[in-house]
C-alpha positions as MATLAB code, in Angstrom:
seq = 'MLGIIYLILCILIGKEITAVLMADNKAQGTGFNRIWITGPASFGIGTLILTWAVYIISWFASVQGGMEHPLFLGNLIVMAAALIFLVWLYAGRIRHHQSLWTLKKEIANRRRLIGESIFFGIAFLFVTWMMFYTFHISGGYLYSGFTVFGDYAPHTAMMRSFSLGNNFPTQYPHFGGADVKYHFMFQFLSGNLEYLGLPIDIAYNSVSILSLLGFFMILYSLALRIAGSMGAGVLSVVFMIFRSGTAFFVFAWEHIQAGDLWGILKENTSFIGYTTHENWGLWNFNVYLNQRHLGFGLLLVALALWVFMDWLEAGTDHPEKGWKWLKCRFTTKEAWLPKDPERALLLGLVLGLAAFWNGAAVIGGLLILCGFALFSDGKLDYALTAGVTVLFTMIQSKIFVTGSVVSPSLYLGFLADDKTLWGILVYLFKITGPVFLGVLLLLVFMNRGQRAASVAFLMPVLFTFTMSLTPDIDVNHKYVMIAYAFMVIFWGWAVCSLWRKKILGKICAILLTVSLTLTGIYDFVVILKDNDSMHRVSVNMESTLTKWLSDNLSDKDLILTPEYSMNEVTMSGVMMYLGWPYYAWSAGYDTNYRAAQAVQIYTTEDQSLLKETVTQEKITYILFEEGMEFEQQVCREDIIEKTYPLVYTSDDGRIRIYKTTEES';
ca = [
     -29.327  -45.355  -76.170;
     -27.539  -47.979  -78.062;
     -25.620  -48.833  -74.831;
     -29.034  -49.387  -72.894;
     -30.286  -51.537  -75.707;
     -27.106  -53.628  -75.778;
     -27.532  -54.266  -71.957;
     -31.168  -55.330  -72.605;
     -30.210  -57.815  -75.108;
     -27.563  -59.194  -72.934;
     -30.020  -59.833  -70.224;
     -32.600  -61.281  -72.530;
     -30.078  -63.698  -74.264;
     -28.753  -64.678  -70.967;
     -32.313  -65.433  -69.527;
     -32.584  -68.164  -72.267;
     -29.121  -69.592  -71.429;
     -29.880  -69.427  -67.643;
     -33.297  -71.236  -68.119;
     -31.220  -74.354  -69.481;
     -28.626  -74.058  -66.789;
     -31.088  -73.672  -64.082;
     -33.409  -76.542  -65.403;
     -34.279  -79.225  -62.754;
     -32.095  -77.366  -60.070;
     -32.785  -78.884  -56.838;
     -33.682  -75.735  -55.071;
     -36.604  -75.205  -57.378;
     -39.868  -75.300  -55.669;
     -38.440  -75.433  -52.196;
     -39.465  -71.959  -51.027;
     -36.637  -70.036  -52.877;
     -37.508  -67.005  -55.076;
     -35.406  -67.829  -57.942;
     -35.736  -64.298  -59.374;
     -32.746  -63.413  -57.255;
     -30.767  -66.123  -59.083;
     -32.023  -66.095  -62.531;
     -31.999  -62.118  -62.763;
     -28.187  -61.862  -61.896;
     -27.485  -64.947  -63.829;
     -29.193  -63.604  -66.895;
     -27.147  -60.430  -66.751;
     -23.861  -62.211  -66.248;
     -24.028  -64.768  -68.674;
     -25.690  -62.886  -71.388;
     -22.958  -59.929  -70.976;
     -20.318  -62.627  -71.062;
     -21.259  -64.323  -74.370;
     -22.320  -61.133  -76.137;
     -19.597  -59.172  -75.371;
     -17.112  -61.873  -76.178;
     -18.995  -62.070  -79.544;
     -18.491  -58.371  -80.000;
     -14.857  -58.581  -79.289;
     -14.032  -61.600  -81.467;
     -15.796  -60.035  -84.513;
     -14.215  -56.519  -83.919;
     -10.724  -58.328  -83.796;
     -11.241  -59.949  -87.009;
     -12.569  -56.810  -88.602;
      -9.541  -54.853  -87.372;
      -6.723  -57.334  -87.737;
      -7.848  -59.313  -90.838;
     -10.077  -56.684  -92.398;
      -8.065  -53.633  -91.658;
     -11.329  -51.778  -90.553;
     -10.504  -48.382  -88.699;
     -13.602  -48.510  -86.472;
     -14.099  -52.343  -86.048;
     -16.496  -51.929  -83.023;
     -19.001  -50.638  -85.356;
     -19.128  -53.976  -87.322;
     -18.832  -55.993  -84.221;
     -21.790  -54.356  -82.378;
     -24.013  -54.309  -85.699;
     -23.573  -58.014  -86.254;
     -23.991  -59.191  -82.597;
     -26.909  -56.759  -81.765;
     -28.641  -57.663  -84.979;
     -28.154  -61.415  -84.543;
     -29.389  -61.203  -80.908;
     -32.383  -59.307  -81.858;
     -33.419  -61.502  -84.839;
     -32.999  -64.535  -82.538;
     -35.110  -63.099  -79.860;
     -37.767  -62.021  -82.192;
     -37.802  -65.505  -83.905;
     -37.906  -67.245  -80.376;
     -40.834  -64.953  -78.960;
     -42.853  -65.011  -82.116;
     -42.571  -68.958  -81.986;
     -43.758  -68.782  -78.300;
     -46.754  -66.461  -79.083;
     -47.668  -68.760  -82.015;
     -47.852  -71.590  -79.544;
     -49.726  -69.510  -76.970;
     -46.717  -69.945  -74.589;
     -45.725  -67.111  -72.079;
     -42.716  -65.084  -72.944;
     -41.605  -65.186  -69.442;
     -43.508  -67.001  -66.697;
     -42.830  -64.983  -63.408;
     -44.750  -67.583  -61.474;
     -41.960  -69.992  -61.907;
     -39.404  -67.600  -60.472;
     -41.349  -66.913  -57.266;
     -42.225  -69.526  -54.661;
     -42.621  -67.409  -51.559;
     -44.729  -64.211  -52.079;
     -44.579  -63.010  -48.489;
     -40.814  -63.243  -48.340;
     -40.666  -61.548  -51.798;
     -41.761  -58.340  -50.351;
     -39.018  -58.213  -47.656;
     -36.356  -59.290  -50.265;
     -37.510  -56.565  -52.660;
     -37.171  -53.882  -50.105;
     -33.754  -55.179  -48.966;
     -32.456  -55.341  -52.565;
     -33.971  -51.960  -53.332;
     -32.022  -50.677  -50.423;
     -28.880  -52.385  -51.628;
     -29.356  -50.847  -55.092;
     -29.534  -47.458  -53.876;
     -26.454  -48.004  -51.780;
     -24.467  -49.607  -54.579;
     -25.433  -46.812  -56.951;
     -24.688  -44.072  -54.570;
     -21.191  -45.533  -53.944;
     -20.312  -46.249  -57.485;
     -21.133  -42.598  -58.492;
     -19.768  -41.268  -55.395;
     -16.178  -42.490  -56.470;
     -16.299  -41.934  -60.220;
     -18.476  -39.411  -61.926;
     -18.374  -36.556  -64.385;
     -19.626  -33.290  -63.378;
     -19.166  -29.881  -65.256;
     -16.909  -31.450  -67.966;
     -14.509  -32.993  -65.452;
     -14.211  -36.722  -64.431;
     -13.827  -37.030  -60.735;
     -12.215  -40.219  -59.125;
     -11.659  -40.403  -55.529;
      -8.436  -40.722  -53.676;
      -9.093  -44.347  -52.545;
      -9.820  -45.658  -55.879;
      -8.087  -43.480  -58.606;
      -4.934  -45.420  -58.625;
      -6.730  -48.379  -59.862;
      -8.986  -46.509  -62.119;
      -5.988  -45.157  -64.139;
      -5.142  -48.495  -66.029;
      -8.807  -49.409  -66.184;
     -10.039  -46.043  -67.738;
      -6.957  -46.052  -70.094;
      -7.976  -49.493  -71.378;
     -11.584  -48.366  -71.623;
     -10.496  -45.562  -73.711;
      -8.354  -47.550  -75.838;
     -11.415  -49.197  -77.258;
     -14.064  -46.364  -77.103;
     -11.676  -43.837  -78.688;
      -9.070  -46.109  -80.277;
      -8.619  -49.357  -82.179;
      -6.960  -51.681  -79.609;
      -6.755  -54.955  -81.684;
      -4.711  -56.812  -81.213;
      -5.199  -55.769  -77.512;
      -2.105  -54.083  -75.789;
      -2.040  -52.982  -72.248;
      -1.987  -48.919  -72.383;
       0.427  -48.506  -69.569;
       2.952  -50.572  -71.272;
       2.112  -50.273  -74.981;
       3.586  -52.331  -77.878;
       3.503  -55.712  -76.047;
       0.930  -58.255  -75.130;
      -1.922  -57.755  -72.618;
      -1.352  -59.827  -69.483;
      -4.327  -58.072  -67.357;
      -7.605  -59.459  -67.625;
      -9.308  -56.578  -69.660;
     -12.850  -57.730  -70.789;
     -14.818  -55.810  -68.267;
     -12.984  -52.729  -69.380;
     -13.740  -53.600  -72.925;
     -17.385  -53.734  -72.196;
     -17.198  -50.438  -70.449;
     -15.282  -48.987  -73.582;
     -17.801  -50.544  -75.848;
     -20.822  -49.043  -73.973;
     -19.059  -45.564  -74.113;
     -18.596  -46.064  -77.820;
     -22.350  -47.142  -77.962;
     -23.101  -43.560  -76.638;
     -23.078  -43.813  -72.876;
     -20.892  -41.358  -71.218;
     -17.802  -43.127  -69.537;
     -19.107  -42.787  -65.997;
     -22.542  -44.204  -66.783;
     -20.903  -46.903  -68.716;
     -18.436  -47.900  -66.046;
     -20.748  -47.475  -63.136;
     -23.978  -49.279  -64.754;
     -22.149  -52.638  -65.353;
     -20.362  -52.106  -61.958;
     -23.859  -51.662  -60.235;
     -25.428  -54.650  -61.957;
     -22.354  -56.777  -61.229;
     -22.200  -56.157  -57.574;
     -25.931  -56.071  -56.703;
     -26.144  -59.220  -58.703;
     -23.573  -60.942  -56.458;
     -25.438  -59.567  -53.414;
     -28.489  -61.390  -54.659;
     -26.951  -64.817  -55.216;
     -24.907  -64.568  -52.012;
     -28.191  -63.778  -50.223;
     -29.832  -66.894  -51.916;
     -26.857  -69.108  -50.878;
     -27.149  -67.944  -47.289;
     -30.783  -68.841  -47.411;
     -29.994  -72.116  -48.915;
     -27.223  -73.069  -46.479;
     -28.415  -71.418  -43.279;
     -32.184  -71.660  -43.828;
     -32.825  -68.132  -42.854;
     -33.603  -64.886  -44.504;
     -31.915  -62.892  -41.677;
     -28.754  -64.966  -42.337;
     -28.970  -63.820  -45.999;
     -29.265  -60.226  -45.206;
     -26.549  -60.260  -42.432;
     -24.178  -61.965  -44.935;
     -24.310  -59.014  -47.421;
     -24.040  -56.642  -44.447;
     -20.967  -58.518  -42.932;
     -19.519  -58.596  -46.514;
     -19.522  -54.863  -46.836;
     -18.514  -54.019  -43.356;
     -15.607  -56.405  -42.748;
     -14.390  -57.817  -39.448;
     -10.932  -57.272  -38.019;
      -9.221  -56.120  -34.947;
      -7.803  -52.722  -36.462;
     -10.521  -50.300  -35.013;
     -10.276  -51.872  -31.563;
      -6.478  -51.562  -31.352;
      -6.805  -47.975  -32.965;
      -9.536  -46.958  -30.276;
      -7.515  -48.609  -27.430;
      -4.542  -46.602  -28.347;
      -6.232  -43.215  -28.619;
      -8.356  -43.773  -25.548;
      -4.992  -44.060  -23.634;
      -3.689  -41.014  -25.503;
      -7.092  -39.118  -24.743;
      -7.497  -38.009  -28.186;
     -10.037  -40.573  -29.586;
     -12.862  -38.373  -30.561;
     -10.541  -35.772  -32.105;
      -8.738  -38.373  -34.154;
     -11.983  -40.037  -35.353;
     -13.164  -36.902  -36.766;
      -9.850  -35.921  -38.395;
      -8.540  -39.116  -39.749;
      -8.965  -39.701  -43.491;
      -6.844  -42.815  -43.895;
      -7.564  -46.508  -43.597;
      -6.237  -47.821  -40.327;
      -4.182  -51.011  -40.001;
      -1.502  -52.572  -38.067;
      -0.434  -55.215  -40.805;
       1.453  -54.854  -43.944;
      -0.337  -52.684  -46.530;
      -3.541  -52.890  -44.406;
      -3.846  -49.144  -44.596;
      -4.260  -49.498  -48.350;
      -7.761  -50.567  -47.647;
      -6.922  -54.345  -48.905;
      -9.638  -55.769  -46.733;
     -12.381  -53.529  -46.788;
     -15.293  -52.473  -49.083;
     -13.102  -50.109  -50.854;
     -11.816  -53.304  -52.923;
     -15.226  -53.599  -54.605;
     -15.153  -49.839  -55.619;
     -11.547  -49.769  -57.147;
     -11.574  -53.289  -58.500;
     -15.048  -53.117  -60.341;
     -14.509  -56.272  -62.252;
     -14.155  -58.392  -59.145;
     -17.898  -58.003  -58.592;
     -18.648  -59.351  -62.130;
     -16.320  -62.315  -61.587;
     -17.812  -63.034  -58.029;
     -21.308  -63.056  -59.626;
     -20.473  -66.022  -61.985;
     -18.566  -67.738  -59.263;
     -21.483  -67.436  -56.928;
     -23.772  -68.833  -59.591;
     -21.409  -71.865  -60.143;
     -21.576  -72.366  -56.551;
     -25.351  -72.321  -56.480;
     -25.704  -74.874  -59.221;
     -23.129  -77.197  -57.690;
     -24.814  -77.022  -54.317;
     -26.963  -79.678  -55.810;
     -23.979  -82.010  -55.934;
     -22.878  -81.134  -52.333;
     -26.277  -81.690  -50.843;
     -26.588  -84.912  -52.676;
     -23.269  -86.066  -51.108;
     -24.003  -84.900  -47.701;
     -27.536  -86.308  -47.486;
     -26.494  -90.044  -47.326;
     -27.320  -91.867  -44.253;
     -23.684  -92.957  -43.293;
     -22.108  -91.299  -40.528;
     -18.625  -90.258  -39.551;
     -15.616  -91.811  -41.430;
     -17.813  -94.295  -42.889;
     -19.568  -91.422  -44.788;
     -16.477  -89.715  -45.770;
     -14.951  -92.920  -47.037;
     -17.848  -93.529  -49.355;
     -17.378  -90.091  -50.676;
     -14.348  -91.764  -52.531;
     -14.924  -95.517  -52.477;
     -18.310  -95.675  -54.315;
     -19.240  -95.514  -58.099;
     -21.868  -92.928  -57.141;
     -19.223  -90.765  -55.802;
     -17.334  -90.468  -58.872;
     -19.960  -91.064  -61.849;
     -21.145  -87.960  -63.596;
     -24.673  -86.615  -62.449;
     -25.185  -83.946  -65.034;
     -22.357  -83.545  -67.318;
     -24.121  -81.115  -69.595;
     -24.808  -78.521  -66.885;
     -21.080  -79.037  -65.739;
     -19.976  -78.573  -69.129;
     -21.916  -75.255  -69.505;
     -20.344  -74.067  -66.388;
     -16.962  -74.741  -67.322;
     -17.761  -72.753  -70.403;
     -18.953  -69.969  -68.335;
     -15.977  -69.880  -65.879;
     -13.435  -70.401  -68.670;
     -14.745  -67.378  -70.604;
     -14.714  -65.348  -67.265;
     -11.038  -65.825  -67.092;
     -10.081  -62.499  -68.723;
     -12.816  -60.627  -66.879;
     -11.482  -61.485  -63.388;
      -8.971  -64.282  -63.195;
      -8.588  -64.166  -59.451;
     -12.435  -64.768  -59.046;
     -12.194  -67.680  -61.484;
      -9.218  -69.198  -59.476;
     -10.963  -68.458  -56.041;
     -14.130  -70.148  -57.403;
     -12.348  -73.400  -58.812;
     -10.553  -73.679  -55.267;
     -14.000  -73.525  -53.664;
     -15.401  -76.159  -56.165;
     -12.656  -78.476  -55.200;
     -13.664  -78.381  -51.649;
     -17.122  -78.859  -52.733;
     -15.979  -82.058  -54.681;
     -14.337  -83.636  -51.670;
     -17.813  -83.983  -50.002;
     -19.942  -84.441  -53.224;
     -21.118  -87.282  -55.544;
     -20.397  -87.048  -59.144;
     -16.784  -85.928  -58.878;
     -16.222  -86.301  -62.676;
     -18.644  -83.420  -63.041;
     -16.302  -81.272  -61.092;
     -13.372  -82.483  -63.197;
     -15.317  -81.622  -66.424;
     -15.977  -78.043  -65.235;
     -12.288  -77.537  -64.118;
     -10.973  -79.083  -67.265;
     -13.138  -77.065  -69.599;
     -12.458  -73.898  -67.498;
      -8.584  -74.360  -67.571;
      -8.784  -75.367  -71.335;
     -10.632  -72.015  -72.337;
      -8.281  -70.056  -69.879;
      -5.337  -71.555  -71.776;
      -6.638  -70.663  -75.128;
      -7.227  -67.196  -74.256;
      -3.798  -66.934  -72.529;
      -2.225  -68.161  -75.763;
      -3.908  -65.556  -77.886;
      -3.198  -62.637  -75.537;
      -0.314  -63.194  -73.738;
       3.372  -63.964  -74.783;
       4.754  -66.603  -72.318;
       2.892  -67.556  -69.394;
       0.103  -65.485  -67.900;
       1.011  -66.572  -64.519;
       4.330  -67.676  -62.648;
       3.315  -70.021  -59.855;
       5.768  -70.548  -57.101;
       5.528  -71.608  -53.466;
       5.250  -68.527  -51.168;
       4.526  -69.280  -47.615;
       2.933  -66.796  -45.228;
       1.631  -64.304  -47.576;
       1.988  -60.848  -45.815;
       2.435  -62.230  -42.504;
       5.569  -60.873  -40.740;
       5.839  -64.174  -38.928;
       5.794  -66.940  -41.624;
       5.318  -69.692  -38.919;
       1.744  -71.551  -38.626;
       1.173  -69.333  -35.326;
       2.292  -66.239  -36.932;
      -0.143  -66.888  -40.015;
      -2.987  -67.499  -37.671;
      -2.532  -64.383  -35.671;
      -2.126  -62.337  -38.779;
      -5.285  -63.849  -40.147;
      -7.122  -63.050  -36.800;
      -5.901  -59.311  -37.236;
      -7.012  -58.804  -40.671;
     -10.527  -60.861  -40.504;
     -11.145  -61.211  -36.845;
     -13.116  -64.406  -35.880;
     -14.539  -64.881  -39.353;
     -12.011  -67.684  -40.376;
     -10.585  -69.108  -37.170;
     -13.980  -68.770  -35.244;
     -15.629  -71.198  -37.764;
     -13.683  -73.887  -35.844;
     -16.144  -73.252  -32.788;
     -19.221  -73.023  -35.161;
     -18.437  -76.301  -36.583;
     -19.647  -77.995  -33.441;
     -23.126  -76.605  -34.177;
     -23.297  -77.082  -37.891;
     -24.923  -79.930  -39.837;
     -22.901  -82.033  -42.261;
     -23.672  -79.933  -45.317;
     -22.692  -76.656  -43.498;
     -19.384  -78.255  -42.229;
     -18.515  -79.253  -46.013;
     -19.475  -75.880  -47.219;
     -17.345  -74.104  -44.654;
     -14.388  -76.248  -45.464;
     -14.694  -75.557  -49.004;
     -14.845  -71.854  -48.465;
     -11.382  -72.119  -46.671;
      -9.697  -73.310  -49.978;
      -8.808  -69.846  -51.196;
      -7.233  -68.933  -47.768;
      -5.124  -72.152  -47.777;
      -4.036  -71.057  -51.305;
      -3.345  -67.451  -50.268;
      -0.767  -68.373  -47.793;
       1.044  -71.111  -49.832;
       1.181  -69.844  -53.350;
       1.991  -66.849  -55.440;
       1.117  -66.435  -59.139;
       2.295  -62.857  -60.008;
       5.392  -60.820  -58.953;
       3.161  -58.921  -56.701;
       2.297  -61.074  -53.513;
      -0.321  -58.284  -52.594;
      -2.880  -59.467  -55.161;
      -3.425  -62.699  -53.140;
      -5.568  -60.680  -50.963;
      -8.251  -61.289  -53.371;
      -8.398  -64.865  -52.565;
      -8.950  -63.983  -48.921;
     -11.635  -61.497  -49.821;
     -13.409  -64.079  -52.000;
     -13.533  -66.804  -49.287;
     -14.432  -64.086  -46.769;
     -17.584  -63.142  -49.084;
     -18.871  -66.611  -48.724;
     -17.691  -67.438  -44.999;
     -19.675  -64.572  -43.556;
     -22.839  -66.827  -44.449;
     -21.940  -68.747  -41.135;
     -21.741  -65.637  -39.156;
     -25.211  -64.446  -40.379;
     -26.467  -68.118  -39.336;
     -24.725  -67.728  -35.866;
     -26.108  -64.239  -35.131;
     -29.693  -65.410  -36.141;
     -29.464  -68.517  -34.014;
     -28.451  -66.559  -31.056;
     -31.274  -64.160  -31.722;
     -33.751  -66.767  -31.332;
     -32.670  -67.437  -27.881;
     -33.792  -65.548  -24.820;
     -32.587  -62.103  -23.633;
     -28.982  -63.279  -23.100;
     -28.805  -64.780  -26.669;
     -30.145  -61.504  -28.144;
     -27.580  -59.380  -26.241;
     -24.803  -61.907  -27.634;
     -26.173  -61.488  -30.983;
     -26.000  -57.702  -30.869;
     -22.390  -57.748  -29.419;
     -21.301  -60.280  -32.110;
     -22.725  -58.149  -34.878;
     -21.063  -55.011  -33.486;
     -17.674  -56.761  -33.150;
     -17.945  -58.229  -36.770;
     -18.706  -54.823  -38.302;
     -17.127  -52.015  -36.451;
     -13.737  -52.054  -38.128;
     -15.758  -52.230  -41.368;
     -18.023  -49.419  -40.506;
     -15.030  -47.089  -39.622;
     -13.304  -48.030  -42.872;
     -16.495  -47.018  -44.682;
     -16.468  -43.616  -42.859;
     -13.012  -43.242  -44.201;
     -14.108  -44.008  -47.755;
     -16.764  -41.306  -47.618;
     -14.134  -38.797  -46.125;
     -11.342  -39.649  -48.608;
     -13.454  -39.464  -51.642;
     -15.448  -36.292  -50.966;
     -15.307  -33.216  -53.016;
     -11.874  -32.261  -51.362;
     -10.441  -35.673  -52.009;
     -10.826  -36.302  -55.520;
      -8.489  -36.477  -58.748;
     -10.061  -34.443  -61.745;
      -9.441  -34.910  -65.389;
     -10.581  -32.588  -68.045;
     -12.884  -34.557  -70.389;
     -12.884  -31.625  -72.867;
      -9.011  -31.454  -73.202;
      -7.588  -30.495  -76.381;
      -4.722  -32.812  -75.501;
      -6.876  -35.686  -75.120;
      -8.533  -34.913  -78.570;
      -5.365  -34.327  -80.288;
      -3.843  -37.621  -79.148;
      -6.919  -39.706  -79.987;
      -7.220  -38.110  -83.386;
      -3.536  -38.367  -84.443;
      -2.314  -41.474  -82.716;
      -3.179  -44.909  -83.845;
      -2.843  -48.434  -82.233;
       0.561  -48.493  -84.156;
       1.984  -45.729  -82.340;
       3.875  -45.662  -78.978;
       4.438  -42.618  -76.995;
       7.075  -41.874  -74.535;
       5.528  -39.806  -71.554;
       6.396  -39.240  -67.870;
       5.237  -41.786  -65.580;
       1.482  -40.739  -65.612;
      -1.160  -42.230  -63.659;
      -4.382  -40.845  -64.682;
      -4.631  -37.638  -66.654;
      -5.542  -36.142  -69.939;
      -2.934  -38.361  -71.879;
      -4.138  -41.664  -70.274;
      -7.674  -40.745  -70.929;
      -7.000  -40.515  -74.677;
      -6.427  -44.272  -74.782;
      -3.160  -44.018  -76.582;
      -0.337  -46.712  -75.985;
       2.217  -45.360  -73.587;
       5.804  -46.701  -73.517;
       5.601  -46.692  -69.924;
       2.921  -45.171  -67.733;
       2.986  -45.484  -63.866;
       5.106  -48.662  -63.744;
       3.458  -50.319  -60.820;
       0.491  -51.213  -62.796;
       2.712  -52.906  -65.547;
       5.008  -54.347  -63.001;
       2.223  -56.086  -60.923;
       0.724  -57.508  -64.175;
       4.227  -59.099  -65.029;
       5.908  -56.642  -67.343;
       9.491  -55.977  -67.235;
       9.164  -52.354  -66.308;
      12.871  -51.803  -65.095;
      14.112  -52.324  -68.610;
      11.727  -49.688  -70.023;
      12.359  -47.179  -67.146;
      16.215  -47.352  -67.964;
      15.487  -46.866  -71.731;
      13.307  -43.797  -71.020;
      15.756  -42.304  -68.676;
      18.411  -42.612  -71.465;
      16.187  -40.857  -73.913;
      15.251  -38.066  -71.740;
      18.591  -37.420  -70.166;
      21.132  -38.225  -72.971;
      23.434  -35.605  -74.480;
      24.217  -38.024  -77.511;
      21.975  -37.233  -80.439;
      22.869  -40.565  -82.221;
      22.225  -42.622  -79.100;
      18.807  -40.812  -78.742;
      17.921  -41.854  -82.307;
      19.147  -45.373  -81.799;
      17.257  -45.859  -78.592;
      14.081  -44.382  -79.956;
      14.007  -46.659  -83.092;
      15.053  -49.823  -81.148;
      12.144  -49.217  -78.786;
       9.827  -48.258  -81.656;
       8.707  -45.139  -79.949;
       6.907  -42.947  -82.428;
       6.235  -39.816  -80.314;
       7.941  -38.265  -77.216;
       6.008  -35.991  -74.866;
       7.898  -33.496  -72.672;
       6.261  -31.771  -69.862;
       7.713  -28.575  -68.389;
       9.942  -29.430  -65.408;
       9.512  -33.057  -65.639;
      11.647  -35.798  -64.013;
      11.602  -39.661  -64.866;
      12.566  -41.948  -62.146;
      13.827  -39.114  -60.017;
      16.103  -38.076  -62.936;
      15.895  -34.424  -64.326;
      15.046  -34.474  -68.032;
      16.233  -32.274  -70.739;
      14.618  -31.299  -73.856;
      17.302  -29.568  -76.038;
      18.535  -32.926  -77.760;
      14.895  -34.232  -78.209;
      14.063  -30.605  -79.817;
      17.152  -30.731  -82.025;
      16.515  -34.207  -83.245;
      12.724  -34.329  -83.898;
       9.978  -32.077  -85.235;
       7.541  -30.399  -82.683;
       3.902  -31.499  -83.663;
       1.986  -30.237  -80.901;
       2.135  -27.765  -77.945;
      -0.561  -27.515  -75.313;
      -2.598  -24.342  -74.805;
      -0.738  -23.451  -71.824;
       2.516  -24.243  -73.407;
       3.419  -26.783  -70.633;
       3.401  -29.880  -72.884;
       5.083  -30.520  -76.104;
       5.078  -33.439  -78.315;
       7.679  -34.565  -80.910;
       7.198  -37.072  -83.721;
      10.195  -39.409  -84.251;
       9.029  -40.977  -87.582;
       8.690  -39.362  -90.946;
       5.395  -38.618  -92.484;
       4.297  -41.473  -94.790;
];
């Protein structure tokens, strides 16, 4: 119940901030039902502000005040303050005979509202189904589908480190005892909701549903604003869910030639792809299911783009033509002088605070805004937003991360096998079909504002193929996904334009729609197959091991375990010396060093070396699992057993835990 109240307070507080942000928005009163903007914005901004407030108060309560359960104080103060503020605000409005919320201001086209409500109702059911399909509790077990559990492992560990533990200052559970390099605030929110009484699946899924659905709403509204068509808005959401690409067509042709197409379509449960790691599901809807925080980041980015559309439209509405118009975008005072610095400042604050919710979304959003700025008036407003965003990001990075949060370097070609320009273009066509390259043809039919927006949406793609920010270049795929999510607006517009033509145009519209979605539809079928009841990882939520760990280990403890991904140990929220190494490595941690130390501890015959290494690495508990290996090395228990006292044995005797420190 408290978790639901918390989300309601977030939305109500966010509504008041959104009213300030959306004041005098150019799209107001021009036929847009702003409820599809203000609703998601209220959730996004309110959740962002209140959750940061809870985190900061809890941090001080734990680190400075020594509280064992700091979330109690953080939630008490924030929820009480929000409630008092709202009562005071609404009481004043009632006294002055003002409406608490004027729905009339949010709705400009009642006829369109009916169709939009039906569409978003269907979208809500779809998103809810998929979130719970891949992550839910049943019969005391938490089930995670095969295509998503790998990402859920570090995410659920982080959630549980807050809901069951006291992760202040915050550490990364799969690499405990160090800083936190991974954006974790979405997981903190989910963990806090579990702390407030919601089961972990409802906590995680509820904010995931609201985030992705909210992004769909703003994406639809952007498409309506840019393309001028409700159909383009609906198709933009559809095209984003069911991605374009050549994989299915190549796959089908190969199996038509082999004569086994129908059989393989029924039996296959793996993502298809002919480029590096495409079979991981890098480009399809699965990304939004396993990276739940991406939806929240995209919601805030889409909101920023909606607001800055005022600047872009003002810049592209000038009467000059051709090069003269482009020149004026840099040589006139109007092109540079601020137009609305207050709103620009507020947007910078929102994006800056979102950096540790999803850093990739913030970077992608800034890249698109850079493209907007090229063709807009009021460029100093863009500089103000970017400056404030970077400033708040740097402040957070200094607090949470030892050293730099990113390691920027030139990296040409991304995952393309052929790093030449032609090779990159071929690769881009393989993974996204005509969505990016085909825009060159659509440019001929676009107006100036649409051309400017399309160029801006390409900026994250340019970044993807030229820069790397982490040791794992694969993570750059998010920038392509972000650009893709907005670029499909123009393909929705193209299909709708063709549909308005005679019979030949309608046929072309149908063929284009099929070609843009067929690979994504088959990917979606695979998602359903590979996350069904036969393809799920289960974790016992009533495990005595989980309970013992959460009851006996604190945030000061560090436990050495096998390289676990997601199980009863990770669900306890304890800090592991080294969990599954890919998670920590891709976030920038030195996993090779810890792996070597762990192997030494688990395999050594020298008791003094064991003690020396354990003390040096500040390991307080060692978990040994029957028949375990570490980094393909057979582990031994005899030296550990001889050196440290046994403090826990699992019910089946398979797991034993030794304490390496003396009782205080």
